[in-house]
């Protein structure tokens, strides 16, 4: 995502080396036309905790990782209830959905 560059850069104190985005890393920027920034933010904040519950889900068919991780009833609506109760993540989710170009 980043690579090291030797030389000088007016934006950094260390003139010996600095890092710049690769084409893939550019997609993490807000101003990139195909930004994935909001998807990554949403997944890290909302979905990553559920990954720690996967083992329980493999052992017990009644365990729904997202519901266990966020303490919601195991229903099909748990994600929407979670977003209702966490407006900052709902806003990130909305930005992520709006960043999709059909």
PDB file of C-alpha atoms in Angstrom:
ATOM      1  CA  UNK A   1       0.000   0.000   0.000  1.00  0.00           C
ATOM      2  CA  UNK A   2       2.973   2.295   0.663  1.00  0.00           C
ATOM      3  CA  UNK A   3       6.535   2.325  -0.536  1.00  0.00           C
ATOM      4  CA  UNK A   4       9.675   3.996   0.699  1.00  0.00           C
ATOM      5  CA  UNK A   5      11.269   6.785  -1.279  1.00  0.00           C
ATOM      6  CA  UNK A   6      14.770   8.129  -0.748  1.00  0.00           C
ATOM      7  CA  UNK A   7      15.545  11.765  -1.286  1.00  0.00           C
ATOM      8  CA  UNK A   8      14.030  14.973  -0.031  1.00  0.00           C
ATOM      9  CA  UNK A   9      10.467  15.881   0.792  1.00  0.00           C
ATOM     10  CA  UNK A  10       9.427  19.300   2.096  1.00  0.00           C
ATOM     11  CA  UNK A  11       6.529  17.751   4.057  1.00  0.00           C
ATOM     12  CA  UNK A  12       8.704  15.626   6.361  1.00  0.00           C
ATOM     13  CA  UNK A  13      11.602  16.372   8.715  1.00  0.00           C
ATOM     14  CA  UNK A  14      13.704  13.346   7.763  1.00  0.00           C
ATOM     15  CA  UNK A  15      15.206  14.087   4.337  1.00  0.00           C
ATOM     16  CA  UNK A  16      16.619  10.595   3.917  1.00  0.00           C
ATOM     17  CA  UNK A  17      13.423   8.622   3.414  1.00  0.00           C
ATOM     18  CA  UNK A  18       9.665   8.909   3.423  1.00  0.00           C
ATOM     19  CA  UNK A  19       6.665   6.898   2.276  1.00  0.00           C
ATOM     20  CA  UNK A  20       4.127   7.545  -0.445  1.00  0.00           C
ATOM     21  CA  UNK A  21       0.939   5.792  -1.482  1.00  0.00           C
ATOM     22  CA  UNK A  22       0.912   3.207  -4.198  1.00  0.00           C
ATOM     23  CA  UNK A  23      -2.063   3.097  -6.559  1.00  0.00           C
ATOM     24  CA  UNK A  24      -3.704   0.639  -4.170  1.00  0.00           C
ATOM     25  CA  UNK A  25      -3.034   2.893  -1.184  1.00  0.00           C
ATOM     26  CA  UNK A  26      -4.638   5.840  -2.963  1.00  0.00           C
ATOM     27  CA  UNK A  27      -7.999   4.084  -2.603  1.00  0.00           C
ATOM     28  CA  UNK A  28      -7.754   4.713   1.154  1.00  0.00           C
ATOM     29  CA  UNK A  29      -8.015   8.471   0.594  1.00  0.00           C
ATOM     30  CA  UNK A  30     -11.273  10.423   0.986  1.00  0.00           C
ATOM     31  CA  UNK A  31     -10.842  12.144  -2.338  1.00  0.00           C
ATOM     32  CA  UNK A  32     -10.258   8.968  -4.369  1.00  0.00           C
ATOM     33  CA  UNK A  33     -13.195   8.310  -6.743  1.00  0.00           C
ATOM     34  CA  UNK A  34     -13.339   4.643  -5.642  1.00  0.00           C
ATOM     35  CA  UNK A  35     -12.468   5.109  -1.981  1.00  0.00           C
ATOM     36  CA  UNK A  36     -12.643   2.083   0.295  1.00  0.00           C
ATOM     37  CA  UNK A  37     -11.879   4.127   3.405  1.00  0.00           C
ATOM     38  CA  UNK A  38     -15.403   3.976   4.811  1.00  0.00           C
ATOM     39  CA  UNK A  39     -15.783   0.256   4.145  1.00  0.00           C
ATOM     40  CA  UNK A  40     -12.605  -0.420   6.098  1.00  0.00           C
ATOM     41  CA  UNK A  41     -13.683   1.852   8.954  1.00  0.00           C
ATOM     42  CA  UNK A  42     -17.091   0.183   9.166  1.00  0.00           C
ATOM     43  CA  UNK A  43     -15.663  -3.332   9.016  1.00  0.00           C
ATOM     44  CA  UNK A  44     -13.053  -2.640  11.678  1.00  0.00           C
ATOM     45  CA  UNK A  45     -15.517  -1.047  14.104  1.00  0.00           C
ATOM     46  CA  UNK A  46     -18.625  -3.146  13.492  1.00  0.00           C
ATOM     47  CA  UNK A  47     -17.596  -6.469  11.998  1.00  0.00           C
ATOM     48  CA  UNK A  48     -14.112  -7.221  13.319  1.00  0.00           C
ATOM     49  CA  UNK A  49     -15.353  -7.920  16.894  1.00  0.00           C
ATOM     50  CA  UNK A  50     -17.620 -10.615  15.466  1.00  0.00           C
ATOM     51  CA  UNK A  51     -14.581 -12.467  14.123  1.00  0.00           C
ATOM     52  CA  UNK A  52     -13.638 -13.314  17.705  1.00  0.00           C
ATOM     53  CA  UNK A  53     -16.955 -15.143  18.032  1.00  0.00           C
ATOM     54  CA  UNK A  54     -16.483 -17.418  15.012  1.00  0.00           C
ATOM     55  CA  UNK A  55     -15.135 -20.301  17.062  1.00  0.00           C
ATOM     56  CA  UNK A  56     -18.310 -20.343  19.147  1.00  0.00           C
ATOM     57  CA  UNK A  57     -20.410 -20.263  16.002  1.00  0.00           C
ATOM     58  CA  UNK A  58     -18.547 -23.273  14.633  1.00  0.00           C
ATOM     59  CA  UNK A  59     -19.253 -25.221  17.810  1.00  0.00           C
ATOM     60  CA  UNK A  60     -22.876 -24.115  18.253  1.00  0.00           C
ATOM     61  CA  UNK A  61     -25.290 -23.510  15.378  1.00  0.00           C
ATOM     62  CA  UNK A  62     -27.321 -21.104  17.532  1.00  0.00           C
ATOM     63  CA  UNK A  63     -24.453 -18.640  17.944  1.00  0.00           C
ATOM     64  CA  UNK A  64     -24.539 -15.655  15.597  1.00  0.00           C
ATOM     65  CA  UNK A  65     -21.130 -13.951  15.882  1.00  0.00           C
ATOM     66  CA  UNK A  66     -22.350 -10.393  15.260  1.00  0.00           C
ATOM     67  CA  UNK A  67     -25.120 -10.700  17.848  1.00  0.00           C
ATOM     68  CA  UNK A  68     -22.788 -12.165  20.473  1.00  0.00           C
ATOM     69  CA  UNK A  69     -20.037  -9.605  19.838  1.00  0.00           C
ATOM     70  CA  UNK A  70     -22.372  -6.645  20.191  1.00  0.00           C
ATOM     71  CA  UNK A  71     -24.845  -8.126  22.704  1.00  0.00           C
ATOM     72  CA  UNK A  72     -27.921  -8.109  20.460  1.00  0.00           C
ATOM     73  CA  UNK A  73     -30.645 -10.704  20.135  1.00  0.00           C
ATOM     74  CA  UNK A  74     -29.766 -13.228  17.401  1.00  0.00           C
ATOM     75  CA  UNK A  75     -32.188 -11.972  14.787  1.00  0.00           C
ATOM     76  CA  UNK A  76     -31.941 -10.998  11.145  1.00  0.00           C
ATOM     77  CA  UNK A  77     -32.341  -7.369  12.257  1.00  0.00           C
ATOM     78  CA  UNK A  78     -29.375  -7.252  14.659  1.00  0.00           C
ATOM     79  CA  UNK A  79     -27.163  -5.281  12.268  1.00  0.00           C
ATOM     80  CA  UNK A  80     -29.856  -2.660  11.679  1.00  0.00           C
ATOM     81  CA  UNK A  81     -30.552  -2.365  15.419  1.00  0.00           C
ATOM     82  CA  UNK A  82     -26.823  -1.959  16.003  1.00  0.00           C
ATOM     83  CA  UNK A  83     -26.606   0.827  13.416  1.00  0.00           C
ATOM     84  CA  UNK A  84     -29.661   2.526  14.929  1.00  0.00           C
ATOM     85  CA  UNK A  85     -27.963   2.509  18.324  1.00  0.00           C
ATOM     86  CA  UNK A  86     -24.584   3.660  16.953  1.00  0.00           C
ATOM     87  CA  UNK A  87     -25.256   6.674  14.709  1.00  0.00           C
ATOM     88  CA  UNK A  88     -21.556   7.367  14.075  1.00  0.00           C
ATOM     89  CA  UNK A  89     -21.168   3.874  12.586  1.00  0.00           C
ATOM     90  CA  UNK A  90     -24.438   4.268  10.695  1.00  0.00           C
ATOM     91  CA  UNK A  91     -23.000   7.427   9.124  1.00  0.00           C
ATOM     92  CA  UNK A  92     -19.834   5.530   8.175  1.00  0.00           C
ATOM     93  CA  UNK A  93     -21.935   2.699   6.735  1.00  0.00           C
ATOM     94  CA  UNK A  94     -23.945   5.237   4.702  1.00  0.00           C
ATOM     95  CA  UNK A  95     -20.741   6.764   3.333  1.00  0.00           C
ATOM     96  CA  UNK A  96     -19.476   3.292   2.458  1.00  0.00           C
ATOM     97  CA  UNK A  97     -22.677   2.426   0.618  1.00  0.00           C
ATOM     98  CA  UNK A  98     -22.635   5.761  -1.216  1.00  0.00           C
ATOM     99  CA  UNK A  99     -19.042   5.184  -2.320  1.00  0.00           C
ATOM    100  CA  UNK A 100     -20.129   2.211  -4.430  1.00  0.00           C
ATOM    101  CA  UNK A 101     -20.297   3.055  -8.103  1.00  0.00           C
ATOM    102  CA  UNK A 102     -22.763   0.795  -9.873  1.00  0.00           C
TER     103      UNK A 102
END
